Coordinates of C-alpha atoms and ligand atoms in Angstrom, one line a residue:
X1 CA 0.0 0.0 0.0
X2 CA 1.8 3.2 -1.0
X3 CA 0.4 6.7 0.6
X4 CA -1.4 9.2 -1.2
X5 CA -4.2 11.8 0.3
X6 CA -6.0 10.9 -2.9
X7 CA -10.2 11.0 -2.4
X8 CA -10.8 7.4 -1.6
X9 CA -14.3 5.5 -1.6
X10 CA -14.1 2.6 0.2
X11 CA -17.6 0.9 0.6
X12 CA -18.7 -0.9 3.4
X13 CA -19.7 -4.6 2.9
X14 CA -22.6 -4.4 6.1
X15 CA -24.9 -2.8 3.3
X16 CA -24.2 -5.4 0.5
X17 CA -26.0 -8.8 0.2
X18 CA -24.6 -11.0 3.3
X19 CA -25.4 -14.2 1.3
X20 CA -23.2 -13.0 -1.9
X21 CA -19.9 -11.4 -0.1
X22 CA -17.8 -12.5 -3.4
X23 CA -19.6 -11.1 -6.1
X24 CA -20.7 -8.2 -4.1
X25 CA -16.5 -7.4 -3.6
X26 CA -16.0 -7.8 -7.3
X27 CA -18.9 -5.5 -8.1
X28 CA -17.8 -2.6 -6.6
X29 CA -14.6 -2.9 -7.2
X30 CA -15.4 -3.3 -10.9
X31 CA -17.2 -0.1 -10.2
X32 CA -14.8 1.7 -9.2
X33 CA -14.3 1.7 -5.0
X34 CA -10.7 1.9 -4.0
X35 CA -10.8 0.3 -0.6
X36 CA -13.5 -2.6 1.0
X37 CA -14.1 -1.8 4.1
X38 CA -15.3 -5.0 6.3
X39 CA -17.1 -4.3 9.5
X40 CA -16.6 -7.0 11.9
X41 CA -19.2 -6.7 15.0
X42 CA -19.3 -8.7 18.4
X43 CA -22.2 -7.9 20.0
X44 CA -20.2 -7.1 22.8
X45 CA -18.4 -3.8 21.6
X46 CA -21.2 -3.1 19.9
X47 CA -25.0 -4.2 19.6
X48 CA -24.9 -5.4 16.6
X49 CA -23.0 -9.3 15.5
X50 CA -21.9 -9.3 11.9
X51 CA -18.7 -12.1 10.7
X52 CA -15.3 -12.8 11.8
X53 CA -12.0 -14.2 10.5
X54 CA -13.4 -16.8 8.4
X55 CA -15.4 -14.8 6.2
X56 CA -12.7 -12.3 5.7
X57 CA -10.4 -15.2 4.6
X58 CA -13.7 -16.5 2.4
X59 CA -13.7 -13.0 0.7
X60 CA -10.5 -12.2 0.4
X61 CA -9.6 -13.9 -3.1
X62 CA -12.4 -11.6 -4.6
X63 CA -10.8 -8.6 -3.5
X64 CA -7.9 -6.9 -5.6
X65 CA -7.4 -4.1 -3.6
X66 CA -7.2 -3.2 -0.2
X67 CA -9.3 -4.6 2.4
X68 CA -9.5 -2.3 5.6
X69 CA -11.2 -4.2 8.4
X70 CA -12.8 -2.3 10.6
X71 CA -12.7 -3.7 14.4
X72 CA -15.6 -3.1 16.2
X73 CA -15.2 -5.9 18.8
X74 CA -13.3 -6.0 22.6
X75 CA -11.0 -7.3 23.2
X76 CA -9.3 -7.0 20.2
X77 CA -5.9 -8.4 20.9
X78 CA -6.5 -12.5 20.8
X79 CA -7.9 -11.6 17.4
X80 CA -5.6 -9.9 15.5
X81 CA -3.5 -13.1 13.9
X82 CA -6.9 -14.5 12.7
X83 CA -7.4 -11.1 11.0
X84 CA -3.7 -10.7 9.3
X85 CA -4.0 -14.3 8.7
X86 CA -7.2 -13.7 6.6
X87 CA -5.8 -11.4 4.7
X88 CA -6.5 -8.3 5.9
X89 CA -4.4 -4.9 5.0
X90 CA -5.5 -2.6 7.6
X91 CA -6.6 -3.7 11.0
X92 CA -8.6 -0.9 12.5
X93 CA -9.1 -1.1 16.4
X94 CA -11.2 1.4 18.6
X95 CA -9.6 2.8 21.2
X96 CA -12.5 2.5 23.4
X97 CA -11.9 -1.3 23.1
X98 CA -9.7 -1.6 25.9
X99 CA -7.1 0.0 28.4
X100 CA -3.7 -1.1 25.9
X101 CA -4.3 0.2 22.3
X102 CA -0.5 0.8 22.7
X103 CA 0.2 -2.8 22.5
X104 CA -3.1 -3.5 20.5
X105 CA -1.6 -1.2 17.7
X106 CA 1.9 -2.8 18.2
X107 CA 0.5 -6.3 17.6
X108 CA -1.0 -5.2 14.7
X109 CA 1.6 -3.5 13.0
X110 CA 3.9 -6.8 13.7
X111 CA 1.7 -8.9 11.9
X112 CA 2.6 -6.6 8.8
X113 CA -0.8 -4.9 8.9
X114 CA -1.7 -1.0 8.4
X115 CA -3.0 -0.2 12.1
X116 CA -5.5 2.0 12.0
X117 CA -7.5 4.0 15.2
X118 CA -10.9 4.4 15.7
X119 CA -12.5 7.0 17.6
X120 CA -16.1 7.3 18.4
X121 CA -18.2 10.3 18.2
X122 CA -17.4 10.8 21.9
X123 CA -13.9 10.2 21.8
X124 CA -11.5 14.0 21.3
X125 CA -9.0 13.9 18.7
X126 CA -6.7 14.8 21.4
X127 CA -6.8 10.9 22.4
X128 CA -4.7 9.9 18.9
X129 CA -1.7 12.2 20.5
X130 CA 0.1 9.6 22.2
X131 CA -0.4 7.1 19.2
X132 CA 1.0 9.8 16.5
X133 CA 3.8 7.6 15.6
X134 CA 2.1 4.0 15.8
X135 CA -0.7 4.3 13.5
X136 CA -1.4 4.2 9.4
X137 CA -5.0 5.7 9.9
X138 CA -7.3 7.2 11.6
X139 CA -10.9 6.3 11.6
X140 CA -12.9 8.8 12.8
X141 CA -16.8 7.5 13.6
X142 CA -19.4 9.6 12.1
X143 CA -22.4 7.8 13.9
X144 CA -22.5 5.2 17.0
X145 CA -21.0 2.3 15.8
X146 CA -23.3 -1.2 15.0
X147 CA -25.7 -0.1 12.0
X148 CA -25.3 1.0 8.3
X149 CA -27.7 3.8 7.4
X150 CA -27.9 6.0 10.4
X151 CA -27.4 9.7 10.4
X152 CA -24.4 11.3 10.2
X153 CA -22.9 13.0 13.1
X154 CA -20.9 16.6 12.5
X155 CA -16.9 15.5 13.6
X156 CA -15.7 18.4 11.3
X157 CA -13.9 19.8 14.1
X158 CA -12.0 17.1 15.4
X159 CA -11.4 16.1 11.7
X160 CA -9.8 19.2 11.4
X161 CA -8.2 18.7 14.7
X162 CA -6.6 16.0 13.9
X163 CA -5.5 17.1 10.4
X164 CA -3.6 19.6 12.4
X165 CA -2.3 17.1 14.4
X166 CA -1.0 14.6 11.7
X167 CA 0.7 17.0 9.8
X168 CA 3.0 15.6 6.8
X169 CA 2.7 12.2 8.2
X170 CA 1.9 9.4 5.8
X171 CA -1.5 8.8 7.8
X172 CA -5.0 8.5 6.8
X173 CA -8.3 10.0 7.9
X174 CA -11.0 7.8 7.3
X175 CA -14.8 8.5 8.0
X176 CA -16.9 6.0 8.5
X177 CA -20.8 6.8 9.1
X178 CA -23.5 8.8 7.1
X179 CA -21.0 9.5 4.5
X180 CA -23.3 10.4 1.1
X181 CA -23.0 13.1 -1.6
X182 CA -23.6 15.7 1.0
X183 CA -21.8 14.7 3.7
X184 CA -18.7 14.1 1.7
X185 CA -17.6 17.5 0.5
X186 CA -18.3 18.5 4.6
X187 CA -15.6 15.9 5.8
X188 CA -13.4 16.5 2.9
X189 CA -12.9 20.1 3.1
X190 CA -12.5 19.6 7.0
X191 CA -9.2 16.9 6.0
X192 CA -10.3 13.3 5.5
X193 CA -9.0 11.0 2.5
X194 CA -10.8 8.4 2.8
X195 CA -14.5 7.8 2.4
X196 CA -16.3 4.8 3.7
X197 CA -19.9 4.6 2.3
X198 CA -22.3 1.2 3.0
X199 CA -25.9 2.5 2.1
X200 CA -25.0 5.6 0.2
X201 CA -22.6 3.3 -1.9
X202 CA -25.1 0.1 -2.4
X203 CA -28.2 1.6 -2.6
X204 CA -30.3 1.0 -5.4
X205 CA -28.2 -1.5 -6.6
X206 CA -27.2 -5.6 -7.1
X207 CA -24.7 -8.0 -8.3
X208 CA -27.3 -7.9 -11.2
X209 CA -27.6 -4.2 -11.6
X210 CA -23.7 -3.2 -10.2
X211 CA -24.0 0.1 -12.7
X212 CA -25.8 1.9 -10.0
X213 CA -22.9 0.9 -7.5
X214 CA -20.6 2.5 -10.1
X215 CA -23.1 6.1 -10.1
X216 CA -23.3 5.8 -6.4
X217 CA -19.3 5.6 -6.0
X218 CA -18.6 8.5 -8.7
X219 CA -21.2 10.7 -7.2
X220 CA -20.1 10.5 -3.3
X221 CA -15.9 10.6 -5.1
X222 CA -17.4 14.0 -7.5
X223 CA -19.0 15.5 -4.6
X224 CA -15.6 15.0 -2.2
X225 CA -13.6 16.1 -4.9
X226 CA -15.6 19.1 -5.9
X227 CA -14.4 21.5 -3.0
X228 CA -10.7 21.9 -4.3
X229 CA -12.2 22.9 -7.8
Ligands
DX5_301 C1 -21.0 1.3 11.4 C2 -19.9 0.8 10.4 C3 -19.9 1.7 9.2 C4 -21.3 1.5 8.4 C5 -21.4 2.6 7.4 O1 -20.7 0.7 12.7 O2 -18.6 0.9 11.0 O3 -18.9 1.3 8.3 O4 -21.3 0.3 7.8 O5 -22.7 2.5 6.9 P1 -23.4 3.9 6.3 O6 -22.5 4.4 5.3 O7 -24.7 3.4 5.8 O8 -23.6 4.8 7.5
ZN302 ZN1 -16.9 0.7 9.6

């Protein structure tokens, strides 16, 4: 994975068709998304259960690009060889998932991993200080985390916080909530790179019909875009 601040869309598998992961990875990559994002759920961390390991290993060979697993479990530690070993090339844990992310974010950049840091909505960009130097990304939660489809929560501040705070160093801003046409240009302008979009980026659309994938993609990457033109 080489850096870039390029716009990114990277939609989020919890709003595709659970019973066709495969295809569903080839269409919208075929249509034009840059990342996968793969939300794994516990029921613990959050309310919500979704898959584990295995079915990122299962979906793996039907992604080219990058697959950017997104954490949302505690603990997170035992986990994080089954999640390198299936494949994954960023491992996203939320700090709120336990009292070490020190030592969670050194396990997973050992593993050869991109470690990225969640924060949710209630979490200050202050908190990613310490972690400056141990992270790849930052993945900054636009709504409460277990659900696809909710609405988005204004972080514009602390993503601006923490632009300030990251500086020149290679390391992403991802938001992950509510991102759609509007949103995206709000988030953008405020610093963030990359976009993660579930039912903005799926909506309307199948396996069968992945066109409207492609239009959803192109307008959330136009709209992002548009505020440096
Ligand atoms: C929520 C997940 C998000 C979610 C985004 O806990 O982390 O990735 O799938 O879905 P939308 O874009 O519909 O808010
Ligand atoms: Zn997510």
């Amino acid at each position: 994975m080489t850096f870039d601040r390029k716009i990114k869309i990277a939609p989020s598998i919890l709003s595709a068709d659970f019973a066709n992961f495969g295809a569903e990875c080839q269409a919208i990559e075929s249509q034009g998304a840059d990342w996968v994002h793969v939300d794994v759920m516990d029921g613990h961390f959050v309310p919500n259960i979704t898959f584990g390991p295995a079915t990122c290993a299962a979906i793996r060979p039907h992604i080219k690009g990058v697959m950017d697993v997104h954490l949302m479990i505690a603990p997170v530690d035992p986990y994080i060889d089954a999640f390198a070993k299936a494949g994954a090339d960023v491992i996203t844990a939320h700090i709120e998932a336990g009292p070490h992310i020190h030592r969670t974010l050194q396990a997973i950049r050992a593993t050869g991993a991109k470690a990225g840091l969640a924060l949710n909505p209630g979490t200050p960009a202050s908190a990613v200080e310490p972690l400056l130097d141990m992270i790849d990304l930052v993945c900054v939660m636009t709504v409460n985390p277990g659900f696809g489809g909710q609405k988005f929560i204004d972080m514009t501040g602390k993503i601006a916080a923490l632009r300030a705070l990251i500086g020149e160093r290679p390391i992403h801003i991802e938001i992950d909530g509510g991102v759609d046409p509007t949103t995206a240009p709000l988030v953008a302008r405020a610093g963030a790179d990359v976009l993660v979009a579930g039912s903005a980026a799926f909506k309307g659309g199948s396996v069968d019909d992945p066109n409207v994938y492609g239009r959803n993609i192109r307008t959330i990457r136009e709209a992002a875009e548009g505020v440096w033109t």
